Amino acid sequence: MKRRQILLGAGAATVLQGAWNEAMAQGKEVVIGALYPMSGPSAQVGIDARQAFETALEVINNVSPLDLPTAKNAGLARLGGAKVRVVYADHQADPQKGRAEAERLITQENVCAIVGCYHSSVSTTVSATCERYGVPFVCADSSSPTLSAQGLKFFFRTAAHDEMFSQAMFDFMDALKARGQKIGSVGLFYEDTIFGSDSAKVQRKLAAERGYRIACDIKYRNNSPSLTAEVQQIKNANPDVLMPSSYTTDTILLAKTMAELGYRPPNIVAQAAGFVEKPALDAVGDKLVGMISRASFSEDMGEKRPSAKAVNASFKARAGRDLNDQTSRQFSALMVLADAIDRAGTVEPGKIREALAATDIPGDKTIMPWARVKFDAHGQNTFASPVLIQWNKAKFVTVYPFEVATAKVVWPMNG
Amino acid sequence: MTAAALSQVLASGLLMGLIYGMIAVGLSLIFGLMDVVNFAHGEFMMLAMYATFGCFVFFHIDPVLALPLVAALMFIFGASVYAGVVRHALRVKVNAGMVQIFATFGLATLMQGAVQFFFTPDYRNIGDSSWLGGKTLELGGIFMPWPQLFGAAVSLIAFGGLFLLMKHTDFGRALEATREDKGAVALVGIDSNRVFALGWGLGAALVGVAGAVLSTFYYIHPQVGAAFGTIAYITVALGGFGSVFGAFAAGIVVGLVEALTAVVLPPAMKSMGIYVLYLAVIFLRPQGLFGRL
């Protein structure tokens, strides 16, 4: 074959590929990109996310009896019953890989929106990339407040961010104090990427405002081989409430090291992430009995939100585990996005952005404890009311806000 | 910081350092033997952790008993890797260094992928039901977990054994001679290929011992080798390329420096102490603490 023929062939193939993608996007299929860690230390998070999205697709693409947006019809009604397909990409917890993959999803896979990304550090680069291409980014589960403070037009976050979560934690501690508990000091312990740093920044501010002494303020290197020196410092400071922000590896190591050094913190109020992941709870759950975490979801939600039980059952059949804080948010993000695309009636990203901005879904049409889904000018759902859940060795129970609690809080956890 | 707290940090640093030393020794042995850096060293350790975990879960063999078995399996694995991969990489004459790097690097990626495929990326954990699990020795306010004490003791014994093997056996002398001059040993009838294979087996068995003891108190995951592998490379460089004793001693130094740095500086910068020390050493002694030029 001559060089010219090869060039011609390659050119034709590219054009055909483009036309095919175009046809698919215009016709019977809506393609959404999902960016998650599929390999590396957080790979399980990505694999679980995939199951959460597949669970959502089952509701979206089939006729479902659940009272959720887009559930009634097979596919998206206003796009002639078009089916939604999710293309997955692996960012390996690396912000640069995330950026490159987002670019690939937009330019090669022609996705009309992206969902992601678990790690706040990755969501930062991906949201900037989406902004540049004018493609909506629906942040499912990254909780750094700075993400919605960037002033991006194409950024939408369905769940609460750490400022809202931390506020709930301090409201909770204030409420306990009002009930006569003595809480004088808090200990901050956080990993050194944007998730941990941002979380600690908010907690530091709130502690100062509400009169809690900061007994220790420890920023540690994530994925460290050892946390002995760090735990020694927490032990010396012995705060009334330890407030950790850690991913799975560090959660396991922290709990093990505390036990090894004979340290039982009086209370733990954690910023979810590793503390609600099944692998961590399987490994060290017995060492964390009584630990409280912020959450968007807990198993007992089924009593408040009728669809939650059925969705959880469907997810469990796929993933072999219950929905948790992360997977419930991933499921919900895709549902909200599908609803917006349906209302937009097109896969044109600009129109989808407008539909997202106009979103208004009442809380009982979600599986979350949220009051509703409605975005402010920064794309933040300000109605994503957080809850606090307590680990009682077998499962989590909701303990705060007291109005929605299904169990009485055990305080102190290590009495 | 009180004296008790400082002693705790030093004790923990020392226990961890002995295990770091054990991991580095295997790497140093292979490097000294044939100038090949095994970029899959951390993954060898990861494999040994899964082997220990497998023995515990499927055959109910306690990690303490599984240790010699895992070491033996890793010996066979290491020798097979030499025969199957490294031997061929060494034959390449063009860009020889690059070929060796990519051969072992590719092996590392393959091992991570294969383990993730078969065992899923879930975090595994031997838990407190093993003999050593969850038990801690308290000595005058200093807490020393039994798994780590055991690990440190095993590291010392294994290193002692390696030292005797290298100084007092024919195989050890052949190993040392091959390290010195591969060409010359061929003249006295030593099959360098065989020595290399045994050297890889020995290196893998040593890191296998480290992996087995680590699995009694650390989580097990396809990526777990990365953090420890990096430390092993620094440790070998710090101790001096080609010096097995240097690697072991440097491991202890790294463990102590890391623990102390985490107390003096913010813990997020605890690796800084190791890198500063490493830079200082290569400025003053480019051959490393115990290396030969």
Tab-separated table of C-alpha atoms in Angstrom, chain A:
chain	number	residue	atom	x	y	z
A	1	MET	CA	0.000	0.000	0.000
A	2	LYS	CA	1.278	3.446	-0.868
A	3	ARG	CA	1.626	6.174	1.674
A	4	ARG	CA	-1.102	8.144	-0.099
A	5	GLN	CA	-3.554	5.281	0.194
A	6	ILE	CA	-2.817	4.875	3.882
A	7	LEU	CA	-3.369	8.592	4.422
A	8	LEU	CA	-6.605	8.495	2.458
A	9	GLY	CA	-7.769	5.438	4.354
A	10	ALA	CA	-6.928	6.956	7.710
A	11	GLY	CA	-8.655	10.188	6.755
A	12	ALA	CA	-11.779	8.379	5.667
A	13	ALA	CA	-11.790	6.331	8.857
A	14	THR	CA	-11.547	9.489	10.980
A	15	VAL	CA	-14.395	11.145	9.110
A	16	LEU	CA	-16.542	8.015	9.359
A	17	GLN	CA	-15.776	7.681	13.059
A	18	GLY	CA	-16.763	11.310	13.582
A	19	ALA	CA	-19.971	10.893	11.590
A	20	TRP	CA	-20.783	7.718	13.507
A	21	ASN	CA	-20.252	9.424	16.872
A	22	GLU	CA	-22.346	12.346	15.696
A	23	ALA	CA	-25.101	10.006	14.565
A	24	MET	CA	-25.043	8.141	17.856
A	25	ALA	CA	-25.206	11.395	19.818
A	26	GLN	CA	-28.038	12.790	17.705
A	27	GLY	CA	-29.954	9.560	17.468
A	28	LYS	CA	-30.773	6.916	19.979
A	29	GLU	CA	-27.964	7.335	22.463
A	30	VAL	CA	-26.865	9.898	25.036
A	31	VAL	CA	-23.225	9.468	26.018
A	32	ILE	CA	-22.008	10.644	29.425
A	33	GLY	CA	-18.415	10.386	30.661
A	34	ALA	CA	-17.589	9.134	34.164
A	35	LEU	CA	-14.096	9.786	35.529
A	36	TYR	CA	-13.064	7.666	38.488
A	37	PRO	CA	-10.016	5.906	39.946
A	38	MET	CA	-10.220	2.422	38.382
A	39	SER	CA	-6.664	1.431	39.306
A	40	GLY	CA	-4.338	2.547	42.078
A	41	PRO	CA	-5.004	2.652	45.821
A	42	SER	CA	-8.585	3.950	45.373
A	43	ALA	CA	-9.556	1.557	42.566
A	44	GLN	CA	-12.385	-0.001	44.562
A	45	VAL	CA	-14.073	3.402	44.762
A	46	GLY	CA	-14.184	3.544	40.965
A	47	ILE	CA	-15.428	-0.006	40.638
A	48	ASP	CA	-18.227	0.700	43.133
A	49	ALA	CA	-19.026	3.959	41.329
A	50	ARG	CA	-19.494	1.993	38.139
A	51	GLN	CA	-22.058	-0.248	39.877
A	52	ALA	CA	-23.842	2.858	41.197
A	53	PHE	CA	-24.048	4.310	37.680
A	54	GLU	CA	-25.246	1.023	36.201
A	55	THR	CA	-27.955	0.962	38.891
A	56	ALA	CA	-29.009	4.472	37.862
A	57	LEU	CA	-28.962	3.517	34.158
A	58	GLU	CA	-31.339	0.664	34.890
A	59	VAL	CA	-33.833	3.189	36.286
A	60	ILE	CA	-33.234	5.685	33.462
A	61	ASN	CA	-33.204	3.311	30.499
A	62	ASN	CA	-36.112	1.062	31.547
A	63	VAL	CA	-39.644	1.601	32.737
A	64	SER	CA	-39.344	1.670	36.511
A	65	PRO	CA	-42.074	1.893	39.198
A	66	LEU	CA	-39.864	4.117	41.382
A	67	ASP	CA	-40.860	7.728	41.994
A	68	LEU	CA	-37.639	9.197	40.600
A	69	PRO	CA	-37.067	11.602	37.674
A	70	THR	CA	-36.925	9.852	34.250
A	71	ALA	CA	-38.025	6.546	35.829
A	72	LYS	CA	-41.466	6.321	34.202
A	73	ASN	CA	-40.221	5.956	30.622
A	74	ALA	CA	-37.709	3.715	28.948
A	75	GLY	CA	-34.872	6.082	28.051
A	76	LEU	CA	-35.240	9.850	27.897
A	77	ALA	CA	-38.774	10.695	26.750
A	78	ARG	CA	-38.032	14.106	25.223
A	79	LEU	CA	-35.178	12.651	23.187
A	80	GLY	CA	-37.449	10.036	21.616
A	81	GLY	CA	-36.655	7.424	24.228
A	82	ALA	CA	-32.880	7.737	23.716
A	83	LYS	CA	-30.895	5.420	25.951
A	84	VAL	CA	-28.156	6.811	28.181
A	85	ARG	CA	-24.717	5.209	27.997
A	86	VAL	CA	-21.841	5.933	30.396
A	87	VAL	CA	-18.231	5.803	29.170
A	88	TYR	CA	-15.804	5.158	32.025
A	89	ALA	CA	-12.286	6.526	32.270
A	90	ASP	CA	-9.574	5.945	34.872
A	91	HIS	CA	-7.814	8.899	36.513
A	92	GLN	CA	-5.764	6.902	39.038
A	93	ALA	CA	-6.200	9.707	41.619
A	94	ASP	CA	-3.851	11.832	39.485
A	95	PRO	CA	-5.123	15.354	38.617
A	96	GLN	CA	-3.085	15.433	35.389
A	97	LYS	CA	-4.384	12.065	34.204
A	98	GLY	CA	-7.872	13.326	35.078
A	99	ARG	CA	-7.415	16.394	32.899
A	100	ALA	CA	-6.107	14.351	29.963
A	101	GLU	CA	-8.898	11.789	30.249
A	102	ALA	CA	-11.554	14.519	30.459
A	103	GLU	CA	-10.160	15.988	27.255
A	104	ARG	CA	-10.255	12.577	25.593
A	105	LEU	CA	-13.838	11.931	26.712
A	106	ILE	CA	-14.941	15.287	25.277
A	107	THR	CA	-13.022	15.264	21.991
A	108	GLN	CA	-12.881	11.530	21.154
A	109	GLU	CA	-15.928	10.036	22.848
A	110	ASN	CA	-18.099	13.114	22.266
A	111	VAL	CA	-19.671	12.963	25.704
A	112	CYS	CA	-22.300	15.631	26.425
A	113	ALA	CA	-21.439	15.870	30.133
A	114	ILE	CA	-18.978	14.431	32.657
A	115	VAL	CA	-19.627	13.015	36.127
A	116	GLY	CA	-16.868	12.526	38.711
A	117	CYS	CA	-14.377	12.368	40.262
A	118	TYR	CA	-14.201	11.315	43.985
A	119	HIS	CA	-10.810	12.982	44.608
A	120	SER	CA	-11.298	16.741	44.953
A	121	SER	CA	-7.827	17.303	43.534
A	122	VAL	CA	-8.902	15.590	40.296
A	123	SER	CA	-12.296	17.297	40.190
A	124	THR	CA	-10.414	20.621	40.210
A	125	THR	CA	-8.545	19.930	36.946
A	126	VAL	CA	-11.493	18.156	35.331
A	127	SER	CA	-13.934	20.982	36.103
A	128	ALA	CA	-11.495	23.487	34.556
A	129	THR	CA	-11.179	21.322	31.423
A	130	CYS	CA	-14.970	21.001	31.111
A	131	GLU	CA	-15.315	24.758	31.489
A	132	ARG	CA	-12.868	25.308	28.620
A	133	TYR	CA	-14.814	22.999	26.311
A	134	GLY	CA	-18.195	24.245	27.520
A	135	VAL	CA	-19.311	20.807	28.709
A	136	PRO	CA	-21.244	20.448	32.000
A	137	PHE	CA	-19.372	18.777	34.857
A	138	VAL	CA	-21.623	17.246	37.514
A	139	CYS	CA	-19.551	16.724	40.628
A	140	ALA	CA	-21.026	13.722	42.392
A	141	ASP	CA	-18.871	13.201	45.430
A	142	SER	CA	-15.935	15.604	45.789
A	143	SER	CA	-16.537	17.743	48.834
A	144	SER	CA	-13.923	20.523	48.734
A	145	PRO	CA	-15.683	23.893	49.136
A	146	THR	CA	-13.173	25.564	46.778
A	147	LEU	CA	-14.609	23.591	43.846
A	148	SER	CA	-17.834	25.598	43.806
A	149	ALA	CA	-16.029	28.831	44.682
A	150	GLN	CA	-14.128	28.882	41.374
A	151	GLY	CA	-16.905	30.771	39.598
A	152	LEU	CA	-17.245	28.148	36.849
A	153	LYS	CA	-20.341	28.249	34.668
A	154	PHE	CA	-20.371	24.548	33.797
A	155	PHE	CA	-19.793	23.187	37.312
A	156	PHE	CA	-22.680	21.644	39.261
A	157	ARG	CA	-22.500	19.816	42.591
A	158	THR	CA	-25.528	17.886	43.755
A	159	ALA	CA	-24.175	16.934	47.208
A	160	ALA	CA	-23.051	19.039	50.138
A	161	HIS	CA	-19.481	20.330	50.439
A	162	ASP	CA	-17.206	20.181	53.469
A	163	GLU	CA	-18.246	23.579	54.763
A	164	MET	CA	-21.850	22.366	54.976
A	165	PHE	CA	-20.752	19.004	56.372
A	166	SER	CA	-18.426	20.580	58.929
A	167	GLN	CA	-21.130	23.021	59.922
A	168	ALA	CA	-23.393	20.053	60.699
A	169	MET	CA	-20.597	18.512	62.799
A	170	PHE	CA	-20.166	21.649	64.869
A	171	ASP	CA	-23.952	22.183	65.132
A	172	PHE	CA	-24.098	18.648	66.478
A	173	MET	CA	-21.356	19.285	69.045
A	174	ASP	CA	-23.035	22.548	70.081
A	175	ALA	CA	-26.296	20.655	70.537
A	176	LEU	CA	-24.552	18.043	72.690
A	177	LYS	CA	-23.006	20.812	74.794
A	178	ALA	CA	-26.443	22.331	75.248
A	179	ARG	CA	-27.507	18.935	76.573
A	180	GLY	CA	-24.764	19.069	79.190
A	181	GLN	CA	-21.864	17.211	77.515
A	182	LYS	CA	-18.422	18.706	78.048
A	183	ILE	CA	-16.602	19.251	74.750
A	184	GLY	CA	-13.635	21.568	75.078
A	185	SER	CA	-11.148	20.622	72.382
A	186	VAL	CA	-11.004	19.136	68.894
A	187	GLY	CA	-8.067	17.472	67.121
A	188	LEU	CA	-7.619	17.974	63.375
A	189	PHE	CA	-5.964	15.162	61.449
A	190	TYR	CA	-6.041	15.407	57.677
A	191	GLU	CA	-4.323	14.161	54.547
A	192	ASP	CA	-2.247	16.536	52.460
A	193	THR	CA	-4.227	16.802	49.211
A	194	ILE	CA	-6.966	19.354	48.575
A	195	PHE	CA	-9.643	17.218	50.289
A	196	GLY	CA	-7.870	17.093	53.640
A	197	SER	CA	-6.443	20.606	53.539
A	198	ASP	CA	-9.768	22.240	52.631
A	199	SER	CA	-11.651	20.194	55.183
A	200	ALA	CA	-9.225	21.257	57.933
A	201	LYS	CA	-9.357	24.894	56.855
A	202	VAL	CA	-13.130	24.985	57.381
A	203	GLN	CA	-12.935	23.082	60.660
A	204	ARG	CA	-10.208	25.382	61.978
A	205	LYS	CA	-12.400	28.400	61.209
A	206	LEU	CA	-15.538	26.881	62.736
A	207	ALA	CA	-13.669	25.771	65.877
A	208	ALA	CA	-12.398	29.323	66.407
A	209	GLU	CA	-15.835	30.852	65.816
A	210	ARG	CA	-17.611	28.530	68.195
A	211	GLY	CA	-15.020	28.419	70.941
A	212	TYR	CA	-13.429	24.994	70.639
A	213	ARG	CA	-9.730	24.711	71.455
A	214	ILE	CA	-7.662	23.023	68.738
A	215	ALA	CA	-5.616	20.469	70.650
A	216	CYS	CA	-3.679	19.294	67.608
A	217	ASP	CA	-3.563	20.261	63.933
A	218	ILE	CA	-1.818	17.455	62.046
A	219	LYS	CA	-1.424	17.420	58.280
A	220	TYR	CA	0.016	14.070	57.235
A	221	ARG	CA	1.346	12.556	54.026
A	222	ASN	CA	-1.325	10.332	52.412
A	223	ASN	CA	-0.551	6.663	51.658
A	224	SER	CA	2.272	6.704	54.196
A	225	PRO	CA	3.846	3.395	55.199
A	226	SER	CA	3.498	4.319	58.871
A	227	LEU	CA	1.471	6.742	61.002
A	228	THR	CA	3.071	5.966	64.357
A	229	ALA	CA	4.637	9.381	64.959
A	230	GLU	CA	1.403	11.098	63.943
A	231	VAL	CA	-0.744	8.992	66.260
A	232	GLN	CA	1.751	9.639	69.057
A	233	GLN	CA	1.095	13.361	68.618
A	234	ILE	CA	-2.686	12.908	68.708
A	235	LYS	CA	-2.294	10.755	71.810
A	236	ASN	CA	-0.242	13.440	73.568
A	237	ALA	CA	-2.770	16.126	72.681
A	238	ASN	CA	-5.739	13.871	73.569
A	239	PRO	CA	-8.542	16.022	72.109
A	240	ASP	CA	-12.140	15.528	73.256
A	241	VAL	CA	-13.130	14.954	69.633
A	242	LEU	CA	-10.790	13.682	66.927
A	243	MET	CA	-11.839	14.990	63.484
A	244	PRO	CA	-10.031	13.011	60.756
A	245	SER	CA	-10.225	13.579	56.970
A	246	SER	CA	-8.667	10.509	55.354
A	247	TYR	CA	-9.053	8.158	52.417
A	248	THR	CA	-9.298	4.373	52.821
A	249	THR	CA	-5.610	3.392	53.210
A	250	ASP	CA	-4.966	5.994	55.866
A	251	THR	CA	-8.193	5.187	57.710
A	252	ILE	CA	-7.108	1.552	58.043
A	253	LEU	CA	-3.606	2.505	59.136
A	254	LEU	CA	-4.835	5.180	61.565
A	255	ALA	CA	-7.264	2.825	63.312
A	256	LYS	CA	-4.644	0.050	63.510
A	257	THR	CA	-1.928	2.348	64.798
A	258	MET	CA	-4.202	3.901	67.446
A	259	ALA	CA	-5.067	0.427	68.700
A	260	GLU	CA	-1.415	-0.650	68.696
A	261	LEU	CA	-0.349	2.391	70.680
A	262	GLY	CA	-3.124	1.808	73.192
A	263	TYR	CA	-4.916	5.031	72.290
A	264	ARG	CA	-8.700	5.192	72.401
A	265	PRO	CA	-9.907	8.641	71.382
A	266	PRO	CA	-12.914	9.750	73.489
A	267	ASN	CA	-14.798	10.527	70.255
A	268	ILE	CA	-14.264	10.505	66.496
A	269	VAL	CA	-16.292	12.704	64.147
A	270	ALA	CA	-15.001	11.880	60.663
A	271	GLN	CA	-15.297	13.553	57.270
A	272	ALA	CA	-16.654	10.369	55.581
A	273	ALA	CA	-14.293	9.205	52.728
A	274	GLY	CA	-12.291	6.260	54.117
A	275	PHE	CA	-14.372	6.079	57.272
A	276	VAL	CA	-17.502	4.971	55.411
A	277	GLU	CA	-15.788	2.654	52.884
A	278	LYS	CA	-16.609	-1.026	53.300
A	279	PRO	CA	-12.987	-2.216	52.918
A	280	ALA	CA	-11.914	0.013	55.812
A	281	LEU	CA	-14.846	-1.051	57.967
A	282	ASP	CA	-14.191	-4.716	57.152
A	283	ALA	CA	-10.560	-4.297	58.174
A	284	VAL	CA	-10.827	-2.104	61.257
A	285	GLY	CA	-14.553	-1.638	61.938
A	286	ASP	CA	-14.205	-3.330	65.330
A	287	LYS	CA	-11.690	-0.659	66.359
A	288	LEU	CA	-14.003	2.175	65.332
A	289	VAL	CA	-17.187	1.297	67.195
A	290	GLY	CA	-19.027	4.499	68.112
A	291	MET	CA	-17.278	6.551	65.435
A	292	ILE	CA	-19.483	9.242	63.928
A	293	SER	CA	-19.206	10.364	60.310
A	294	ARG	CA	-20.904	12.990	58.242
A	295	ALA	CA	-22.980	11.484	55.489
A	296	SER	CA	-25.433	12.000	52.717
A	297	PHE	CA	-26.947	8.589	53.143
A	298	SER	CA	-27.355	5.689	55.514
A	299	GLU	CA	-29.111	2.363	55.228
A	300	ASP	CA	-31.958	3.422	57.498
A	301	MET	CA	-32.812	6.132	54.937
A	302	GLY	CA	-35.303	3.638	53.509
A	303	GLU	CA	-37.818	4.671	56.139
A	304	LYS	CA	-37.679	8.299	55.004
A	305	ARG	CA	-37.279	7.856	51.253
A	306	PRO	CA	-39.387	5.062	49.734
A	307	SER	CA	-37.180	4.639	46.629
A	308	ALA	CA	-33.992	4.244	48.669
A	309	LYS	CA	-34.739	0.652	49.699
A	310	ALA	CA	-35.404	-0.534	46.156
A	311	VAL	CA	-32.350	1.273	44.757
A	312	ASN	CA	-30.184	-0.157	47.527
A	313	ALA	CA	-31.436	-3.667	46.777
A	314	SER	CA	-30.666	-3.257	43.086
A	315	PHE	CA	-27.186	-1.891	43.847
A	316	LYS	CA	-26.468	-4.648	46.335
A	317	ALA	CA	-27.383	-7.292	43.769
A	318	ARG	CA	-24.650	-5.884	41.507
A	319	ALA	CA	-21.930	-4.805	43.918
A	320	GLY	CA	-22.402	-7.223	46.805
A	321	ARG	CA	-22.478	-4.340	49.290
A	322	ASP	CA	-24.938	-1.709	50.481
A	323	LEU	CA	-25.050	1.812	49.118
A	324	ASN	CA	-22.867	4.141	51.135
A	325	ASP	CA	-22.172	7.838	51.320
A	326	GLN	CA	-20.206	7.792	48.050
A	327	THR	CA	-22.240	5.428	45.902
A	328	SER	CA	-25.565	7.031	46.870
A	329	ARG	CA	-24.204	10.413	45.767
A	330	GLN	CA	-22.926	8.933	42.492
A	331	PHE	CA	-26.312	7.361	41.795
A	332	SER	CA	-28.074	10.654	42.549
A	333	ALA	CA	-25.716	12.764	40.422
A	334	LEU	CA	-26.443	10.663	37.333
A	335	MET	CA	-30.203	10.798	38.007
A	336	VAL	CA	-30.091	14.599	38.267
A	337	LEU	CA	-27.996	14.865	35.103
A	338	ALA	CA	-30.305	12.518	33.160
A	339	ASP	CA	-33.291	14.584	34.272
A	340	ALA	CA	-31.590	17.763	33.026
A	341	ILE	CA	-30.722	16.220	29.641
A	342	ASP	CA	-34.310	15.041	29.350
A	343	ARG	CA	-35.624	18.541	30.065
A	344	ALA	CA	-33.081	20.039	27.641
A	345	GLY	CA	-34.412	17.665	24.989
A	346	THR	CA	-31.033	17.652	23.264
A	347	VAL	CA	-27.443	16.529	23.814
A	348	GLU	CA	-26.115	20.012	23.087
A	349	PRO	CA	-23.887	20.778	26.147
A	350	GLY	CA	-24.896	24.454	26.367
A	351	LYS	CA	-28.587	23.534	26.531
A	352	ILE	CA	-27.872	20.873	29.137
A	353	ARG	CA	-26.097	23.497	31.216
A	354	GLU	CA	-29.183	25.695	31.066
A	355	ALA	CA	-31.400	22.788	32.080
A	356	LEU	CA	-29.085	21.952	34.993
A	357	ALA	CA	-29.168	25.565	36.152
A	358	ALA	CA	-32.989	25.425	36.114
A	359	THR	CA	-33.126	22.127	38.051
A	360	ASP	CA	-35.643	21.942	40.890
A	361	ILE	CA	-36.282	18.438	42.187
A	362	PRO	CA	-38.113	17.945	45.492
A	363	GLY	CA	-36.273	15.870	48.092
A	364	ASP	CA	-38.757	12.984	48.054
A	365	LYS	CA	-37.941	12.388	44.381
A	366	THR	CA	-34.385	11.462	45.403
A	367	ILE	CA	-32.983	8.708	47.620
A	368	MET	CA	-31.107	11.271	49.736
A	369	PRO	CA	-32.079	13.195	52.898
A	370	TRP	CA	-31.790	16.412	50.853
A	371	ALA	CA	-34.557	19.032	51.082
A	372	ARG	CA	-34.385	19.444	47.288
A	373	VAL	CA	-31.990	19.736	44.357
A	374	LYS	CA	-31.633	23.348	43.279
A	375	PHE	CA	-28.355	24.980	42.332
A	376	ASP	CA	-27.186	28.438	43.356
A	377	ALA	CA	-25.182	30.782	41.095
A	378	HIS	CA	-22.018	28.723	41.818
A	379	GLY	CA	-23.658	25.462	40.786
A	380	GLN	CA	-23.866	24.266	44.391
A	381	ASN	CA	-27.003	22.485	45.583
A	382	THR	CA	-27.552	24.479	48.775
A	383	PHE	CA	-30.411	22.208	49.815
A	384	ALA	CA	-28.193	19.131	50.241
A	385	SER	CA	-28.727	18.816	53.955
A	386	PRO	CA	-26.126	16.531	55.555
A	387	VAL	CA	-26.714	14.018	58.324
A	388	LEU	CA	-24.417	12.424	60.889
A	389	ILE	CA	-24.278	8.663	61.228
A	390	GLN	CA	-22.799	6.497	63.962
A	391	TRP	CA	-21.063	3.152	63.438
A	392	ASN	CA	-22.336	0.560	65.878
A	393	LYS	CA	-20.162	-2.370	64.689
A	394	ALA	CA	-22.681	-3.902	62.290
A	395	LYS	CA	-24.074	-0.846	60.520
A	396	PHE	CA	-24.482	2.900	60.517
A	397	VAL	CA	-27.484	4.558	62.183
A	398	THR	CA	-28.549	8.170	61.691
A	399	VAL	CA	-28.050	10.206	64.883
A	400	TYR	CA	-28.256	13.838	63.740
A	401	PRO	CA	-30.189	16.074	63.030
A	402	PHE	CA	-32.179	14.794	66.000
A	403	GLU	CA	-35.472	15.247	64.065
A	404	VAL	CA	-34.481	12.622	61.494
A	405	ALA	CA	-32.416	10.405	63.823
A	406	THR	CA	-33.249	6.707	63.921
A	407	ALA	CA	-31.141	6.013	67.029
A	408	LYS	CA	-29.881	7.825	70.117
A	409	VAL	CA	-26.274	8.977	69.899
A	410	VAL	CA	-23.725	7.118	72.057
A	411	TRP	CA	-21.430	9.772	73.532
A	412	PRO	CA	-18.621	9.497	74.463
A	413	MET	CA	-17.885	6.610	72.087
A	414	ASN	CA	-15.206	5.184	74.408
A	415	GLY	CA	-16.842	5.757	77.786
